[in-house]
mmCIF file of C-alpha atoms in Angstrom:
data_model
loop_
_atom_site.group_PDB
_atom_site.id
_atom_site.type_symbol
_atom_site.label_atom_id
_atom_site.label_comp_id
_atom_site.label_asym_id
_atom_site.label_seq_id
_atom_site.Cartn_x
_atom_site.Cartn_y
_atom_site.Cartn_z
ATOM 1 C CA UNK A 820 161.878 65.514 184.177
ATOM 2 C CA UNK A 821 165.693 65.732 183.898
ATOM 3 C CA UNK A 822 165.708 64.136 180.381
ATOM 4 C CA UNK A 823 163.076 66.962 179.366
ATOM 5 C CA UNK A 824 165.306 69.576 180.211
ATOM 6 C CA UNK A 825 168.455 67.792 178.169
ATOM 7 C CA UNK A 826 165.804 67.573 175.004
ATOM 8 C CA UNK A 827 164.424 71.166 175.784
ATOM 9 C CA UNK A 828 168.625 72.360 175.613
ATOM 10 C CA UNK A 829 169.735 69.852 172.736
ATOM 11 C CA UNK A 830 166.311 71.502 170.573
ATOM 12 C CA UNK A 831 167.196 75.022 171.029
ATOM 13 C CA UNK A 832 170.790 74.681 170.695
ATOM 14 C CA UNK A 833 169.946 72.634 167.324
ATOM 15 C CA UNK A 834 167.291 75.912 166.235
ATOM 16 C CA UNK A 835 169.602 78.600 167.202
ATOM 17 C CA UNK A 836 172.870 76.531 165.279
ATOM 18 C CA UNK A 837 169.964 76.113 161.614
ATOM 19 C CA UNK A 838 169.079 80.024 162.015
ATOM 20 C CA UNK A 839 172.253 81.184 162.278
ATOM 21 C CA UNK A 840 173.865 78.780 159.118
ATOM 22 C CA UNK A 841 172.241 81.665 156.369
ATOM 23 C CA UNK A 842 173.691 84.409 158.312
ATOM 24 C CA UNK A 843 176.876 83.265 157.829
ATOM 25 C CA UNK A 844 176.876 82.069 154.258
ATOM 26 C CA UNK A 845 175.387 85.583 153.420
ATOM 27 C CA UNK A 846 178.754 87.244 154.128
ATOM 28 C CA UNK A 847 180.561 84.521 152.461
ATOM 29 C CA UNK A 848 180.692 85.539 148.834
ATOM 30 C CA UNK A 849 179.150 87.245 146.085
ATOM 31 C CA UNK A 850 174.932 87.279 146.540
ATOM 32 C CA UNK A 851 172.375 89.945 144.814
ATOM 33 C CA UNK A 852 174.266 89.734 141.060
ATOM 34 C CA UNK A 853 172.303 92.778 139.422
ATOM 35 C CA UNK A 854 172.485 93.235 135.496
ATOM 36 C CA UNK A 855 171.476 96.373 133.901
ATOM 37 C CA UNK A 856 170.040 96.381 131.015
ATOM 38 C CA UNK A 857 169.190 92.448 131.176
ATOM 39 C CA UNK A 858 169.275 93.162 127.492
ATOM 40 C CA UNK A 859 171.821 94.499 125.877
ATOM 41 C CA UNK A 860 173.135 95.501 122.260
ATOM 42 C CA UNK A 861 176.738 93.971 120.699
ATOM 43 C CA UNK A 862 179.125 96.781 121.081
ATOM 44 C CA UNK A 863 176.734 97.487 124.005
ATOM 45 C CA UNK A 864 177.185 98.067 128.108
ATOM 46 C CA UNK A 865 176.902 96.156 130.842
ATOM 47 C CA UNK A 866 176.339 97.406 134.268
ATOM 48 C CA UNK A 867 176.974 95.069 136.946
ATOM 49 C CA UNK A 868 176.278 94.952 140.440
ATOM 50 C CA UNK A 869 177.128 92.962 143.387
ATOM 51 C CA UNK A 870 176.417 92.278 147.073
ATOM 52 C CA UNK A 871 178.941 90.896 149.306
ATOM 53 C CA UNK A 872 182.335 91.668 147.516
ATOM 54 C CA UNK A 873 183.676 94.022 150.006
ATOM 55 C CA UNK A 874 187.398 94.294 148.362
ATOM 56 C CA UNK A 875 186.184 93.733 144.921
ATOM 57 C CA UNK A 876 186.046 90.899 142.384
ATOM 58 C CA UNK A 877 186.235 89.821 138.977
ATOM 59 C CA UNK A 878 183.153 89.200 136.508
ATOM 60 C CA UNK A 879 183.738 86.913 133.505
ATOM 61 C CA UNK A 880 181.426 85.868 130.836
ATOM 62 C CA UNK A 881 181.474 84.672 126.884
ATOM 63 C CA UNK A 882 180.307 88.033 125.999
ATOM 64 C CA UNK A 883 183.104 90.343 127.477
ATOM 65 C CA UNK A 884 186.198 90.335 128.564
ATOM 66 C CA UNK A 885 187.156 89.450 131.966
ATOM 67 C CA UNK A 886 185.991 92.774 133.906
ATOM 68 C CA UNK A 887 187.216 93.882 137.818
ATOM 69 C CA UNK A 888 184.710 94.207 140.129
ATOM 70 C CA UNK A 889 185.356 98.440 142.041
ATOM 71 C CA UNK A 890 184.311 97.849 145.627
ATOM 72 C CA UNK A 891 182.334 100.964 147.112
ATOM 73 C CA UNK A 892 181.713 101.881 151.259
ATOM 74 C CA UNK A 893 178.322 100.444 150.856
ATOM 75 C CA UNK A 894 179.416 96.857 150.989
ATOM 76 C CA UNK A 895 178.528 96.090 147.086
ATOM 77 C CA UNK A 896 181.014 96.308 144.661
ATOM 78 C CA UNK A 897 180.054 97.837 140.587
ATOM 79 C CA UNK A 898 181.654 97.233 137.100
ATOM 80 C CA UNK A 899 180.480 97.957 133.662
ATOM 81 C CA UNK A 900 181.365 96.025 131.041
ATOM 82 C CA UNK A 901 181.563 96.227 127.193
ATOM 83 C CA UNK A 902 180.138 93.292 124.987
ATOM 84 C CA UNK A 903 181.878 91.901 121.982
ATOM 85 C CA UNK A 904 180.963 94.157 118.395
ATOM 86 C CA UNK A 905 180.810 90.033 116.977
ATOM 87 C CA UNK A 906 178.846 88.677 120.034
ATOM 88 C CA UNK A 907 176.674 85.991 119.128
ATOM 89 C CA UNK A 908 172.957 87.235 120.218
ATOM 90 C CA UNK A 909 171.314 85.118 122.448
ATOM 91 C CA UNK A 910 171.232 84.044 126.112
ATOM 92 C CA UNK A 911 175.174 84.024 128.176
ATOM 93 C CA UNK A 912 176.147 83.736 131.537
ATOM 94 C CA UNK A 913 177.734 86.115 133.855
ATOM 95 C CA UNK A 914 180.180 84.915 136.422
ATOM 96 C CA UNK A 915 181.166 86.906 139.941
ATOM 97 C CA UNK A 916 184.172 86.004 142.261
ATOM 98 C CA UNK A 917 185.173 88.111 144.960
ATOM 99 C CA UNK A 918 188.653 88.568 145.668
ATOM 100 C CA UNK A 919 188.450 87.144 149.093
ATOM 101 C CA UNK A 920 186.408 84.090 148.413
ATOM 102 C CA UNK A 921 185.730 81.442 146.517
ATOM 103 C CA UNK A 922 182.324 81.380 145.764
ATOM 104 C CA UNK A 923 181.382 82.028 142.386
ATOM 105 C CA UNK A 924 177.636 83.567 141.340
ATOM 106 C CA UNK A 925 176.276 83.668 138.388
ATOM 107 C CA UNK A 926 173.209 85.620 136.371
ATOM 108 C CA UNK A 927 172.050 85.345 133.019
ATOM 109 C CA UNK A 928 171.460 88.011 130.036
ATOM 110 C CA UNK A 929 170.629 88.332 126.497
ATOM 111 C CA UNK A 930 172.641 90.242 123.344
ATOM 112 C CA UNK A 931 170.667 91.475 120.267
ATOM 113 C CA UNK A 932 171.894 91.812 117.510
ATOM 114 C CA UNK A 933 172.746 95.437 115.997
ATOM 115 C CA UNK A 934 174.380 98.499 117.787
ATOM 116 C CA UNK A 935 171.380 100.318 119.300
ATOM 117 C CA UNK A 936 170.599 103.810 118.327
ATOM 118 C CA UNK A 937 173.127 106.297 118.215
ATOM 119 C CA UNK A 938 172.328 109.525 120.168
ATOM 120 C CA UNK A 939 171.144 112.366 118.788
ATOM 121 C CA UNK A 940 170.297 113.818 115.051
ATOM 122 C CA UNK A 941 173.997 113.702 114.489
ATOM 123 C CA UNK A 942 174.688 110.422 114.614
ATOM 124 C CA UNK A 943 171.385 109.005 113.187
ATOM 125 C CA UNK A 944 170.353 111.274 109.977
ATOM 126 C CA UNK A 945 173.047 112.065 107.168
ATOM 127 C CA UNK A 946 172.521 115.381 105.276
ATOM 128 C CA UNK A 947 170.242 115.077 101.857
ATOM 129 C CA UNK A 948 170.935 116.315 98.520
ATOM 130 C CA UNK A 949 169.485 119.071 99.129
ATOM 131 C CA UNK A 950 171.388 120.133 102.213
ATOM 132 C CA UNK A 951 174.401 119.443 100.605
ATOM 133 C CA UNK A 952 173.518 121.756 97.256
ATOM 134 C CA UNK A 953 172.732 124.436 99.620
ATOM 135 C CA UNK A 954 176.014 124.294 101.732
ATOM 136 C CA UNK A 955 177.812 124.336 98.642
ATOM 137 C CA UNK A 956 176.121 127.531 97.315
ATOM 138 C CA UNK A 957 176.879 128.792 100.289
ATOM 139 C CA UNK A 958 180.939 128.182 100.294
ATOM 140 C CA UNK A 959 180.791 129.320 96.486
ATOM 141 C CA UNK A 960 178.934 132.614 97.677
ATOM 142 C CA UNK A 961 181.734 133.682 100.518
ATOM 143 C CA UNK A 962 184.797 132.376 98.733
ATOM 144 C CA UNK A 963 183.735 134.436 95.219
ATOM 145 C CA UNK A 964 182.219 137.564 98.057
ATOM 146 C CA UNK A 965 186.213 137.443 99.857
ATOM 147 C CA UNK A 966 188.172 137.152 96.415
ATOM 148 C CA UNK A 967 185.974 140.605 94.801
ATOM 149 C CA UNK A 968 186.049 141.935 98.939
ATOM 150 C CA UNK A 969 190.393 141.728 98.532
ATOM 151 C CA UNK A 970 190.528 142.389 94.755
ATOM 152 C CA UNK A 971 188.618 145.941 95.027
ATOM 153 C CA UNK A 972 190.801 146.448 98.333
ATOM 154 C CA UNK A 973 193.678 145.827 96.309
ATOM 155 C CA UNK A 974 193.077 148.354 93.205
ATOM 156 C CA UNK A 975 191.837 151.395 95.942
ATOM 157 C CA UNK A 976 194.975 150.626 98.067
ATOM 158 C CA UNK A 977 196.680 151.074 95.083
ATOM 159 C CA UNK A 978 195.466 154.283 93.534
ATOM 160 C CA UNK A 979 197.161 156.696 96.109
#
């Protein structure tokens, strides 16, 4: 009966010692590595964000520049990061290190090639031939309109 008890102990001190192991690894480092978009033009950005880098980090990858990691109250720490213009597309890997750790994470994404639509009418349809014509007429019309408006003013200032 007394040997029971000693193997009854020994198990639950063994259980409780394996359940608590992922507890502490999960403050240990950088966990949850979030990309946003997972893909992303050249030229494009790169929003990352991280669990478990509670004074920051740094995130490096092929693609960008090395890029620090902002820590926020929540516990996760956010960065955004620019890709190359002359990134090669395909598939790269990001890195995460916190400041105070060791532990490095990684997550993959994917570059396309081009630089995504610009925003708006401006940046995405030029003026046609015949916008241009008109504007033209139009600067003809007030600069010939102002020269007769301060040529008549002239000659009637004039005739007192």
């Amino acid at each position: 009966m007394r040997a029971s008890r000693v193997l009854a102990v020994t198990a639950t001190a063994c259980a409780a010692m394996a359940f608590s192991a992922p507890l502490a690894s999960a403050t240990g480092g950088p966990v949850n590595v979030q990309v946003s978009p997972y893909t992303v033009h050249q030229g494009g950005s790169l929003r990352i964000t991280v669990d478990g880098c509670p004074r920051g980090g740094w995130a490096t990858s092929n693609a960008f520049p090395r890029t620090r990691l902002s820590a926020e109250r929540s516990g996760s720490s956010r960065a955004t990061a620019r890709i190359f213009d002359r990134a090669t597309p395909g598939t790269y890997n990001l890195a995460v290190r916190c400041d105070d750790n060791n532990r490095v994470a990684t997550r993959q994404f994917n570059v396309v090639a081009g630089r995504g639509a610009l925003g708006g009418l401006g940046g995405s349809v030029g003026p046609s031939s015949t916008e241009m014509t008109v504007g033209a007429g139009l600067v003809t019309t007030a600069a010939v309109g102002g020269t007769a408006f301060v040529a008549r003013r002239r000659r009637t200032l004039g005739a007192f």
